[in-house]
Amino acid sequence: PTLARALDGITDQLMERRYPAHPTFESEVREAALNTALAEALRAVEAEAENHRIEVERNKRAAMLAVAQPLELGTQYETAFVLGHHWRQHFDQQHAADGAGVLTVKALREYIDRPRPMGLDRKVQDLLILVYAAQAKRSFWLGDAPFTQAKIGNVPDDCQLREQKLPDEKTWQDASARAASVF
């Protein structure tokens, strides 16, 4: 009934047409909420023994509901967050379909919009990429050196995500025993 509502409705229709897979956020996504979602998701990645389930502090639950849930990073319950595998599976499938050997941040940004465009801001894309890297146990490399400054707002497109070669269990136990005796 008002011009403002009519304009909002037309804008919504335009955005739905242009970005049909865009998640529905209840409010504007702020960088603080993205950083909270990243920190909690990374904590959930490390909680492998509990099926990637963590208890979220009360003051962080709103950010998890507002950001992580619409992005399908996982499910925020009343007090707990359970990390999902949607993006890990999606990125792995898209990379396998491309048949490309080297996985880059630029490729991951393209995969986000497959099969339908999402129209996500670069910082939101950074969140998805950083969580994927942690889940897939990949590290960022820029050229021939590790890129350790990867964070929301600072994930260059030309970074590669390389699998981290972990030692076998016996080698790890031997190294741990030696380190314990030295220190």
XYZ file of N, CA, C and O in Angstrom:
732
model
N 0.799 -1.212 0.000
C 0.000 0.000 0.000
C 0.844 1.279 0.000
O 0.321 2.344 -0.249
N 2.157 1.181 0.293
C 2.990 2.384 0.295
C 4.034 2.271 -0.805
O 4.384 1.176 -1.265
N 4.581 3.386 -1.201
C 5.609 3.414 -2.230
C 6.871 2.697 -1.756
O 7.514 1.979 -2.527
N 7.217 2.845 -0.473
C 8.412 2.191 0.071
C 8.280 0.668 -0.001
O 9.222 -0.024 -0.400
N 7.105 0.138 0.364
C 6.891 -1.311 0.290
C 6.920 -1.799 -1.152
O 7.431 -2.885 -1.432
N 6.342 -1.019 -2.048
C 6.348 -1.393 -3.468
C 7.782 -1.445 -3.989
O 8.156 -2.375 -4.713
N 8.582 -0.463 -3.615
C 9.983 -0.436 -4.043
C 10.749 -1.615 -3.451
O 11.548 -2.260 -4.148
N 10.505 -1.924 -2.171
C 11.135 -3.093 -1.545
C 10.743 -4.376 -2.275
O 11.577 -5.251 -2.507
N 9.479 -4.486 -2.634
C 9.007 -5.678 -3.333
C 9.651 -5.829 -4.699
O 10.067 -6.930 -5.083
N 9.779 -4.755 -5.431
C 10.413 -4.803 -6.756
C 11.899 -5.136 -6.618
O 12.437 -5.938 -7.382
N 12.547 -4.543 -5.618
C 13.969 -4.824 -5.388
C 14.170 -6.290 -5.028
O 15.091 -6.944 -5.537
N 13.300 -6.832 -4.168
C 13.386 -8.245 -3.800
C 13.215 -9.144 -5.016
O 13.951 -10.123 -5.194
N 12.256 -8.822 -5.876
C 12.030 -9.619 -7.081
C 13.238 -9.570 -8.022
O 13.632 -10.596 -8.586
N 13.826 -8.391 -8.158
C 15.006 -8.238 -9.004
C 16.167 -9.073 -8.465
O 16.833 -9.791 -9.224
N 16.403 -9.003 -7.166
C 17.505 -9.754 -6.571
C 17.247 -11.262 -6.641
O 18.172 -12.037 -6.893
N 16.004 -11.680 -6.439
C 15.685 -13.105 -6.546
C 15.909 -13.613 -7.960
O 16.342 -14.745 -8.161
N 15.622 -12.787 -8.943
C 15.819 -13.174 -10.334
C 17.304 -13.248 -10.682
O 17.757 -14.153 -11.354
N 18.061 -12.273 -10.189
C 19.489 -12.217 -10.511
C 20.305 -13.223 -9.706
O 21.256 -13.798 -10.207
N 19.965 -13.402 -8.435
C 20.690 -14.315 -7.545
C 19.698 -15.286 -6.909
O 19.367 -15.154 -5.729
N 19.245 -16.287 -7.652
C 18.184 -17.167 -7.135
C 18.587 -18.011 -5.921
O 17.724 -18.426 -5.161
N 19.877 -18.232 -5.716
C 20.306 -19.066 -4.589
C 20.777 -18.244 -3.388
O 21.321 -18.805 -2.441
N 20.578 -16.937 -3.415
C 21.039 -16.088 -2.313
C 20.329 -16.478 -1.023
O 19.118 -16.624 -0.993
N 21.104 -16.684 0.054
C 20.466 -17.029 1.335
C 19.665 -15.856 1.878
O 19.940 -14.699 1.562
N 18.693 -16.176 2.695
C 17.856 -15.143 3.289
C 18.421 -14.781 4.656
O 18.352 -15.569 5.597
N 19.010 -13.602 4.735
C 19.522 -13.092 5.998
C 18.454 -12.200 6.608
O 17.821 -11.414 5.910
N 18.281 -12.320 7.914
C 17.265 -11.524 8.598
C 17.654 -10.058 8.713
O 16.795 -9.193 8.808
N 18.966 -9.786 8.710
C 19.442 -8.410 8.817
C 20.754 -8.302 8.038
O 21.258 -9.288 7.506
N 21.295 -7.107 8.012
C 22.562 -6.888 7.324
C 23.668 -7.716 7.993
O 23.762 -7.778 9.214
N 24.485 -8.349 7.167
C 25.565 -9.178 7.687
C 26.768 -8.277 7.947
O 27.317 -7.684 7.029
N 27.152 -8.192 9.192
C 28.280 -7.343 9.589
C 29.535 -8.193 9.774
O 29.459 -9.390 10.037
N 30.682 -7.547 9.662
C 31.950 -8.255 9.760
C 32.133 -8.912 11.135
O 32.701 -9.997 11.241
N 31.644 -8.280 12.175
C 31.759 -8.867 13.519
C 31.013 -10.203 13.578
O 31.511 -11.175 14.158
N 29.837 -10.270 12.978
C 29.071 -11.522 12.957
C 29.787 -12.574 12.110
O 29.796 -13.761 12.459
N 30.408 -12.146 11.014
C 31.179 -13.081 10.182
C 32.357 -13.656 10.963
O 32.627 -14.870 10.907
N 33.051 -12.805 11.697
C 34.195 -13.268 12.495
C 33.756 -14.209 13.613
O 34.448 -15.180 13.916
N 32.623 -13.919 14.226
C 32.089 -14.816 15.252
C 31.738 -16.166 14.646
O 32.084 -17.214 15.195
N 31.057 -16.140 13.498
C 30.687 -17.394 12.826
C 31.931 -18.181 12.435
O 31.969 -19.411 12.570
N 32.967 -17.486 11.971
C 34.209 -18.160 11.599
C 34.858 -18.816 12.820
O 35.228 -19.993 12.780
N 34.975 -18.067 13.897
C 35.622 -18.603 15.099
C 34.880 -19.821 15.633
O 35.496 -20.837 15.994
N 33.569 -19.760 15.676
C 32.788 -20.884 16.195
C 32.831 -22.073 15.235
O 32.916 -23.217 15.676
N 32.785 -21.820 13.938
C 32.860 -22.912 12.960
C 34.225 -23.597 13.029
O 34.310 -24.828 12.957
N 35.289 -22.820 13.180
C 36.626 -23.410 13.294
C 36.750 -24.223 14.580
O 37.399 -25.268 14.611
N 36.109 -23.757 15.630
C 36.092 -24.516 16.880
C 35.357 -25.837 16.688
O 35.767 -26.878 17.196
N 34.288 -25.798 15.894
C 33.523 -27.021 15.615
C 34.324 -27.986 14.736
O 34.204 -29.200 14.892
N 35.139 -27.456 13.832
C 35.991 -28.314 13.005
C 36.924 -29.121 13.900
O 37.151 -30.315 13.679
N 37.468 -28.475 14.918
C 38.403 -29.134 15.826
C 37.714 -30.134 16.756
O 38.364 -31.014 17.301
N 36.410 -30.030 16.916
C 35.667 -30.904 17.828
C 35.244 -32.189 17.118
O 34.077 -32.551 17.107
N 36.191 -32.881 16.535
C 35.883 -34.091 15.771
C 35.300 -35.198 16.642
O 34.457 -35.960 16.202
N 35.755 -35.292 17.869
C 35.292 -36.374 18.747
C 33.801 -36.267 19.050
O 33.134 -37.257 19.262
N 33.261 -35.058 19.044
C 31.843 -34.858 19.357
C 31.016 -34.632 18.097
O 30.017 -33.929 18.123
N 31.434 -35.197 16.963
C 30.717 -35.023 15.695
C 30.574 -33.558 15.313
O 29.539 -33.137 14.808
N 31.610 -32.800 15.593
C 31.663 -31.374 15.235
C 30.534 -30.586 15.908
O 30.001 -29.649 15.339
N 30.208 -30.965 17.125
C 29.177 -30.281 17.910
C 29.866 -29.510 19.021
O 30.697 -30.053 19.739
N 29.495 -28.239 19.147
C 30.065 -27.403 20.204
C 28.947 -26.656 20.925
O 27.886 -26.426 20.362
N 29.220 -26.295 22.149
C 28.312 -25.429 22.889
C 28.705 -23.988 22.584
O 29.879 -23.632 22.678
N 27.745 -23.182 22.224
C 27.993 -21.794 21.857
C 27.550 -20.888 22.988
O 26.454 -21.050 23.536
N 28.413 -19.938 23.334
C 28.069 -18.980 24.388
C 26.841 -18.178 23.976
O 26.625 -17.898 22.802
N 26.076 -17.777 24.966
C 24.815 -17.071 24.724
C 24.992 -15.838 23.831
O 24.208 -15.609 22.926
N 26.052 -15.063 24.048
C 26.228 -13.817 23.290
C 26.657 -14.049 21.835
O 26.678 -13.118 21.045
N 26.977 -15.288 21.471
C 27.391 -15.595 20.098
C 26.315 -16.327 19.304
O 26.443 -16.486 18.097
N 25.269 -16.738 19.949
C 24.227 -17.525 19.282
C 23.481 -16.732 18.222
O 23.118 -17.274 17.180
N 23.260 -15.458 18.461
C 22.538 -14.641 17.481
C 23.320 -14.559 16.168
O 22.731 -14.658 15.082
N 24.632 -14.405 16.258
C 25.455 -14.350 15.044
C 25.423 -15.680 14.314
O 25.385 -15.722 13.076
N 25.425 -16.769 15.059
C 25.387 -18.084 14.429
C 24.045 -18.304 13.721
O 23.999 -18.837 12.616
N 22.969 -17.878 14.353
C 21.657 -17.998 13.718
C 21.535 -17.086 12.504
O 20.950 -17.455 11.488
N 22.103 -15.884 12.610
C 21.978 -14.907 11.532
C 22.885 -15.191 10.352
O 22.544 -14.858 9.213
N 24.050 -15.812 10.583
C 25.033 -15.994 9.514
C 25.243 -17.462 9.155
O 25.084 -17.863 8.007
N 25.626 -18.264 10.118
C 26.007 -19.657 9.831
C 24.837 -20.493 9.323
O 25.003 -21.281 8.391
N 23.694 -20.322 9.912
C 22.544 -21.130 9.498
C 22.080 -20.800 8.080
O 21.930 -21.722 7.279
N 21.853 -19.535 7.710
C 21.431 -19.262 6.329
C 22.465 -19.679 5.284
O 22.108 -20.031 4.163
N 23.745 -19.664 5.662
C 24.799 -20.053 4.723
C 25.010 -21.570 4.666
O 25.872 -22.041 3.929
N 24.262 -22.303 5.455
C 24.364 -23.763 5.516
C 25.736 -24.236 5.989
O 26.231 -25.271 5.560
N 26.343 -23.467 6.891
C 27.588 -23.911 7.520
C 27.301 -24.982 8.555
O 28.168 -25.783 8.881
N 26.106 -24.973 9.084
C 25.720 -25.939 10.091
C 24.386 -25.533 10.683
O 23.702 -24.658 10.158
N 24.044 -26.175 11.780
C 22.765 -25.911 12.427
C 23.005 -25.401 13.833
O 23.716 -26.035 14.617
N 22.412 -24.258 14.132
C 22.480 -23.695 15.472
C 21.222 -24.108 16.211
O 20.118 -23.724 15.840
N 21.393 -24.922 17.233
C 20.277 -25.314 18.082
C 20.184 -24.312 19.226
O 20.835 -23.278 19.197
N 19.402 -24.618 20.223
C 19.213 -23.673 21.316
C 20.548 -23.269 21.944
O 20.805 -22.087 22.135
N 21.388 -24.233 22.253
C 22.680 -23.902 22.859
C 23.866 -24.446 22.066
O 24.979 -23.988 22.241
N 23.635 -25.419 21.218
C 24.734 -26.082 20.511
C 24.725 -25.756 19.019
O 23.675 -25.488 18.433
N 25.914 -25.810 18.428
C 26.082 -25.665 16.980
C 26.696 -26.956 16.461
O 27.659 -27.466 17.029
N 26.121 -27.485 15.383
C 26.644 -28.687 14.749
C 27.088 -28.302 13.344
O 26.284 -27.857 12.530
N 28.371 -28.460 13.105
C 28.952 -28.116 11.809
C 28.435 -29.046 10.732
O 28.389 -30.259 10.905
N 28.055 -28.471 9.599
C 27.580 -29.265 8.468
C 28.699 -29.526 7.475
O 29.820 -29.046 7.622
N 28.376 -30.288 6.448
C 29.367 -30.653 5.435
C 28.957 -30.189 4.037
O 29.545 -30.613 3.048
N 27.945 -29.334 3.955
C 27.428 -28.896 2.662
C 28.519 -28.297 1.786
O 28.689 -28.699 0.637
N 29.253 -27.324 2.305
C 30.233 -26.622 1.479
C 31.440 -27.484 1.169
O 31.996 -27.403 0.070
N 31.850 -28.313 2.093
C 32.986 -29.205 1.800
C 32.622 -30.138 0.648
O 33.394 -30.320 -0.283
N 31.445 -30.736 0.712
C 31.014 -31.627 -0.357
C 30.842 -30.873 -1.674
O 31.265 -31.347 -2.726
N 30.244 -29.704 -1.606
C 30.012 -28.901 -2.814
C 31.332 -28.531 -3.490
O 31.491 -28.727 -4.698
N 32.267 -27.995 -2.718
C 33.556 -27.596 -3.299
C 34.325 -28.802 -3.847
O 34.905 -28.725 -4.930
N 34.324 -29.899 -3.106
C 35.033 -31.094 -3.580
C 34.413 -31.626 -4.870
O 35.133 -32.008 -5.804
N 33.087 -31.651 -4.953
C 32.417 -32.122 -6.162
C 32.703 -31.210 -7.350
O 32.987 -31.685 -8.453
N 32.638 -29.901 -7.130
C 32.883 -28.958 -8.224
C 34.324 -29.047 -8.707
O 34.596 -29.006 -9.904
N 35.250 -29.201 -7.779
C 36.667 -29.305 -8.143
C 36.926 -30.595 -8.924
O 37.657 -30.598 -9.913
N 36.303 -31.681 -8.499
C 36.459 -32.952 -9.207
C 35.848 -32.866 -10.610
O 36.417 -33.382 -11.574
N 34.711 -32.185 -10.730
C 34.059 -32.044 -12.035
C 34.900 -31.207 -12.990
O 34.912 -31.461 -14.198
N 35.600 -30.206 -12.445
C 36.465 -29.370 -13.284
C 37.699 -30.135 -13.748
O 38.263 -29.824 -14.794
N 38.126 -31.083 -12.963
C 39.315 -31.852 -13.305
C 40.603 -31.059 -13.185
O 41.646 -31.477 -13.661
N 40.534 -29.916 -12.540
C 41.726 -29.076 -12.357
C 42.573 -29.660 -11.230
O 42.048 -30.122 -10.219
N 43.877 -29.613 -11.403
C 44.767 -30.162 -10.386
C 44.935 -29.252 -9.189
O 44.866 -29.677 -8.052
N 45.129 -27.976 -9.443
C 45.403 -27.016 -8.376
C 44.096 -26.333 -7.974
O 43.361 -25.841 -8.824
N 43.833 -26.324 -6.695
C 42.634 -25.666 -6.187
C 43.004 -24.255 -5.740
O 43.868 -24.084 -4.883
N 42.362 -23.260 -6.309
C 42.647 -21.871 -5.968
C 41.426 -21.223 -5.327
O 40.299 -21.706 -5.465
N 41.677 -20.116 -4.662
C 40.588 -19.349 -4.058
C 39.664 -18.821 -5.158
O 38.442 -18.834 -5.008
N 40.247 -18.422 -6.272
C 39.429 -17.924 -7.396
C 38.445 -18.997 -7.861
O 37.273 -18.713 -8.105
N 38.920 -20.241 -7.959
C 38.032 -21.333 -8.364
C 36.932 -21.550 -7.335
O 35.764 -21.757 -7.696
N 37.266 -21.485 -6.048
C 36.256 -21.665 -5.001
C 35.194 -20.576 -5.076
O 34.003 -20.851 -4.878
N 35.611 -19.353 -5.369
C 34.637 -18.263 -5.508
C 33.675 -18.558 -6.660
O 32.481 -18.266 -6.567
N 34.182 -19.132 -7.738
C 33.319 -19.503 -8.869
C 32.398 -20.657 -8.485
O 31.237 -20.682 -8.880
N 32.916 -21.623 -7.714
C 32.112 -22.773 -7.303
C 30.937 -22.357 -6.425
O 29.900 -23.022 -6.428
N 31.105 -21.293 -5.661
C 30.027 -20.827 -4.786
C 28.772 -20.534 -5.601
O 27.659 -20.818 -5.166
N 28.954 -19.995 -6.790
C 27.814 -19.613 -7.622
C 27.329 -20.722 -8.556
O 26.574 -20.466 -9.495
N 27.781 -21.940 -8.315
C 27.292 -23.065 -9.117
C 26.343 -23.910 -8.282
O 26.615 -24.143 -7.110
N 25.284 -24.396 -8.785
C 24.780 -24.265 -10.137
C 23.985 -22.983 -10.355
O 23.698 -22.613 -11.485
N 23.624 -22.288 -9.258
C 22.865 -21.038 -9.400
C 23.585 -19.935 -8.644
O 24.114 -20.161 -7.561
N 23.598 -18.730 -9.205
C 24.313 -17.627 -8.551
C 23.732 -17.275 -7.183
O 22.531 -17.261 -6.992
N 24.653 -16.991 -6.242
C 24.252 -16.616 -4.889
C 24.414 -15.119 -4.646
O 23.767 -14.565 -3.779
N 25.342 -14.493 -5.356
C 25.543 -13.059 -5.185
C 26.064 -12.675 -3.818
O 25.677 -11.640 -3.276
N 26.973 -13.482 -3.262
C 27.500 -13.200 -1.928
C 28.630 -12.182 -1.981
O 29.439 -12.183 -2.910
N 28.702 -11.366 -0.964
C 29.780 -10.417 -0.769
C 31.097 -11.183 -0.602
O 31.107 -12.314 -0.103
N 32.221 -10.576 -0.980
C 33.523 -11.253 -0.884
C 33.842 -11.692 0.549
O 34.438 -12.743 0.763
N 33.451 -10.897 1.530
C 33.744 -11.266 2.914
C 32.951 -12.499 3.333
O 33.458 -13.346 4.074
N 31.737 -12.626 2.845
C 30.942 -13.818 3.132
C 31.554 -15.024 2.416
O 31.642 -16.118 2.976
N 32.027 -14.815 1.182
C 32.725 -15.877 0.462
C 33.981 -16.293 1.229
O 34.290 -17.490 1.315
N 34.705 -15.318 1.770
C 35.900 -15.626 2.562
C 35.559 -16.548 3.731
O 36.307 -17.481 4.034
N 34.442 -16.292 4.395
C 34.017 -17.143 5.502
C 33.857 -18.587 5.030
O 34.390 -19.517 5.645
N 33.157 -18.790 3.925
C 32.935 -20.136 3.409
C 34.254 -20.810 3.039
O 34.470 -21.991 3.327
N 35.151 -20.052 2.423
C 36.437 -20.600 1.984
C 37.318 -20.959 3.179
O 37.958 -22.011 3.199
N 37.360 -20.108 4.182
C 38.175 -20.381 5.371
C 37.672 -21.609 6.130
O 38.475 -22.427 6.601
N 36.365 -21.752 6.247
C 35.818 -22.925 6.932
C 36.097 -24.182 6.105
O 36.482 -25.216 6.643
N 35.937 -24.086 4.790
C 36.244 -25.238 3.929
C 37.704 -25.664 4.079
O 37.992 -26.854 4.200
N 38.607 -24.696 4.071
C 40.033 -25.017 4.188
C 40.311 -25.776 5.483
O 41.071 -26.749 5.491
N 39.685 -25.358 6.562
C 39.880 -26.042 7.843
C 39.280 -27.442 7.812
O 39.899 -28.399 8.273
N 38.075 -27.573 7.248
C 37.427 -28.881 7.187
C 38.207 -29.851 6.307
O 38.316 -31.031 6.632
N 38.716 -29.363 5.176
C 39.418 -30.223 4.225
C 40.895 -30.376 4.574
O 41.634 -31.026 3.839
N 41.307 -29.748 5.669
C 42.712 -29.787 6.107
C 43.644 -29.326 4.991
O 44.597 -29.996 4.616
N 43.306 -28.157 4.477
C 44.119 -27.530 3.430
C 44.686 -26.224 3.972
O 44.065 -25.565 4.793
N 45.858 -25.871 3.473
C 46.483 -24.618 3.890
C 46.615 -23.703 2.679
O 46.657 -24.151 1.536
N 46.685 -22.411 2.956
C 46.784 -21.408 1.907
C 48.246 -21.200 1.528
O 49.107 -21.069 2.399
N 48.499 -21.146 0.229
C 49.836 -20.890 -0.298
C 49.749 -19.787 -1.327
O 48.871 -19.799 -2.195
N 50.638 -18.842 -1.225
C 50.742 -17.759 -2.200
C 52.117 -17.887 -2.837
O 53.132 -17.638 -2.181
N 52.136 -18.354 -4.068
C 53.408 -18.656 -4.709
C 53.986 -19.912 -4.085
O 53.321 -20.929 -3.963
N 55.239 -19.828 -3.659
C 55.900 -20.983 -3.051
C 55.963 -20.916 -1.538
O 56.682 -21.691 -0.907
N 55.226 -19.994 -0.944
C 55.291 -19.820 0.507
C 53.894 -19.927 1.117
O 52.900 -19.555 0.495
N 53.825 -20.440 2.335
C 52.521 -20.478 3.010
C 51.999 -19.064 3.234
O 52.757 -18.149 3.530
N 50.695 -18.902 3.082
C 50.046 -17.618 3.317
C 49.295 -17.734 4.633
O 48.237 -18.351 4.717
N 49.881 -17.170 5.677
C 49.330 -17.343 7.021
C 48.390 -16.214 7.448
O 47.817 -16.275 8.523
N 48.249 -15.194 6.605
C 47.398 -14.057 6.973
C 45.967 -14.198 6.455
O 45.232 -13.217 6.409
N 45.565 -15.399 6.048
C 44.213 -15.590 5.526
C 43.194 -15.338 6.629
O 43.238 -15.969 7.685
N 42.321 -14.372 6.389
C 41.238 -14.053 7.317
C 40.133 -13.388 6.512
O 40.318 -13.082 5.329
N 39.021 -13.167 7.126
C 37.909 -12.529 6.424
C 38.347 -11.151 5.955
O 38.851 -10.350 6.737
N 38.189 -10.912 4.672
C 38.614 -9.652 4.073
C 40.027 -9.701 3.520
O 40.483 -8.750 2.910
N 40.734 -10.820 3.729
C 42.109 -10.932 3.248
C 42.394 -12.357 2.769
O 43.213 -13.063 3.334
N 41.667 -12.773 1.727
C 41.906 -14.070 1.104
C 42.083 -13.797 -0.398
O 41.110 -13.719 -1.132
N 43.345 -13.634 -0.840
C 43.592 -13.307 -2.252
C 43.153 -14.424 -3.197
O 43.285 -15.613 -2.882
N 42.652 -14.031 -4.358
C 42.173 -14.989 -5.343
C 43.266 -15.919 -5.854
O 42.994 -17.047 -6.237
N 44.517 -15.445 -5.893
C 45.571 -16.280 -6.457
C 46.196 -17.222 -5.432
O 47.154 -17.930 -5.750
N 45.665 -17.298 -4.229
C 46.124 -18.285 -3.254
C 45.698 -19.678 -3.703
O 44.618 -19.861 -4.255
N 46.548 -20.635 -3.431
C 46.221 -22.038 -3.665
C 45.887 -22.678 -2.325
O 46.426 -22.278 -1.290
N 45.016 -23.657 -2.364
C 44.718 -24.435 -1.163
C 45.335 -25.804 -1.363
O 44.902 -26.570 -2.211
N 46.357 -26.093 -0.590
C 47.075 -27.357 -0.714
C 46.739 -28.250 0.461
O 46.619 -27.789 1.597
N 46.642 -29.533 0.160
C 46.394 -30.497 1.227
C 47.611 -30.567 2.123
O 48.745 -30.530 1.652
N 47.366 -30.661 3.405
C 48.455 -30.774 4.356
C 48.808 -32.244 4.497
O 47.961 -33.062 4.859
N 50.031 -32.556 4.170
C 50.497 -33.942 4.282
C 50.784 -34.230 5.754
O 51.713 -33.687 6.327
N 49.963 -35.063 6.340
C 50.132 -35.410 7.745
C 50.909 -36.717 7.852
O 50.755 -37.607 7.008
N 51.731 -36.856 8.879
C 52.484 -38.108 9.040
C 51.549 -39.240 9.448
O 50.463 -39.007 9.983
N 52.009 -40.471 9.209
C 51.208 -41.606 9.646
C 51.229 -41.668 11.177
O 52.025 -40.988 11.832
N 50.359 -42.481 11.739
C 50.168 -42.525 13.194
C 51.448 -42.906 13.940
O 51.784 -42.300 14.954
N 52.202 -43.895 13.445
C 53.424 -44.338 14.124
C 54.470 -43.222 14.143
O 55.093 -42.962 15.179
N 54.649 -42.551 13.010
C 55.620 -41.448 12.938
C 55.229 -40.340 13.905
O 56.076 -39.768 14.595
N 53.940 -40.034 13.971
C 53.456 -38.987 14.871
C 53.708 -39.367 16.332
O 54.146 -38.549 17.133
N 53.443 -40.606 16.689
C 53.659 -41.048 18.069
C 55.138 -41.009 18.427
O 55.500 -40.598 19.531
N 56.011 -41.434 17.474
C 57.457 -41.376 17.729
C 57.924 -39.935 17.948
O 58.691 -39.652 18.857
N 57.447 -39.035 17.095
C 57.825 -37.626 17.214
C 57.314 -37.031 18.528
O 58.024 -36.263 19.185
N 56.099 -37.390 18.913
C 55.528 -36.890 20.184
C 56.345 -37.388 21.371
O 56.609 -36.638 22.315
N 56.750 -38.651 21.324
C 57.554 -39.211 22.418
C 58.908 -38.527 22.507
O 59.393 -38.212 23.595
N 59.530 -38.279 21.355
C 60.825 -37.599 21.344
C 60.704 -36.180 21.872
O 61.543 -35.712 22.651
N 59.654 -35.486 21.441
C 59.443 -34.110 21.905
C 59.216 -34.090 23.413
O 59.716 -33.187 24.113
N 58.477 -35.070 23.923
C 58.214 -35.126 25.367
C 59.492 -35.360 26.149
O 59.698 -34.768 27.215
N 60.392 -36.188 25.604
C 61.640 -36.446 26.326
C 62.593 -35.248 26.276
O 63.321 -34.994 27.218
N 62.538 -34.493 25.182
C 63.400 -33.304 25.040
C 62.897 -32.170 25.916
O 63.682 -31.494 26.576
N 61.598 -31.966 25.930
C 61.041 -30.838 26.664
C 60.534 -31.239 28.022
O 60.011 -30.516 28.759
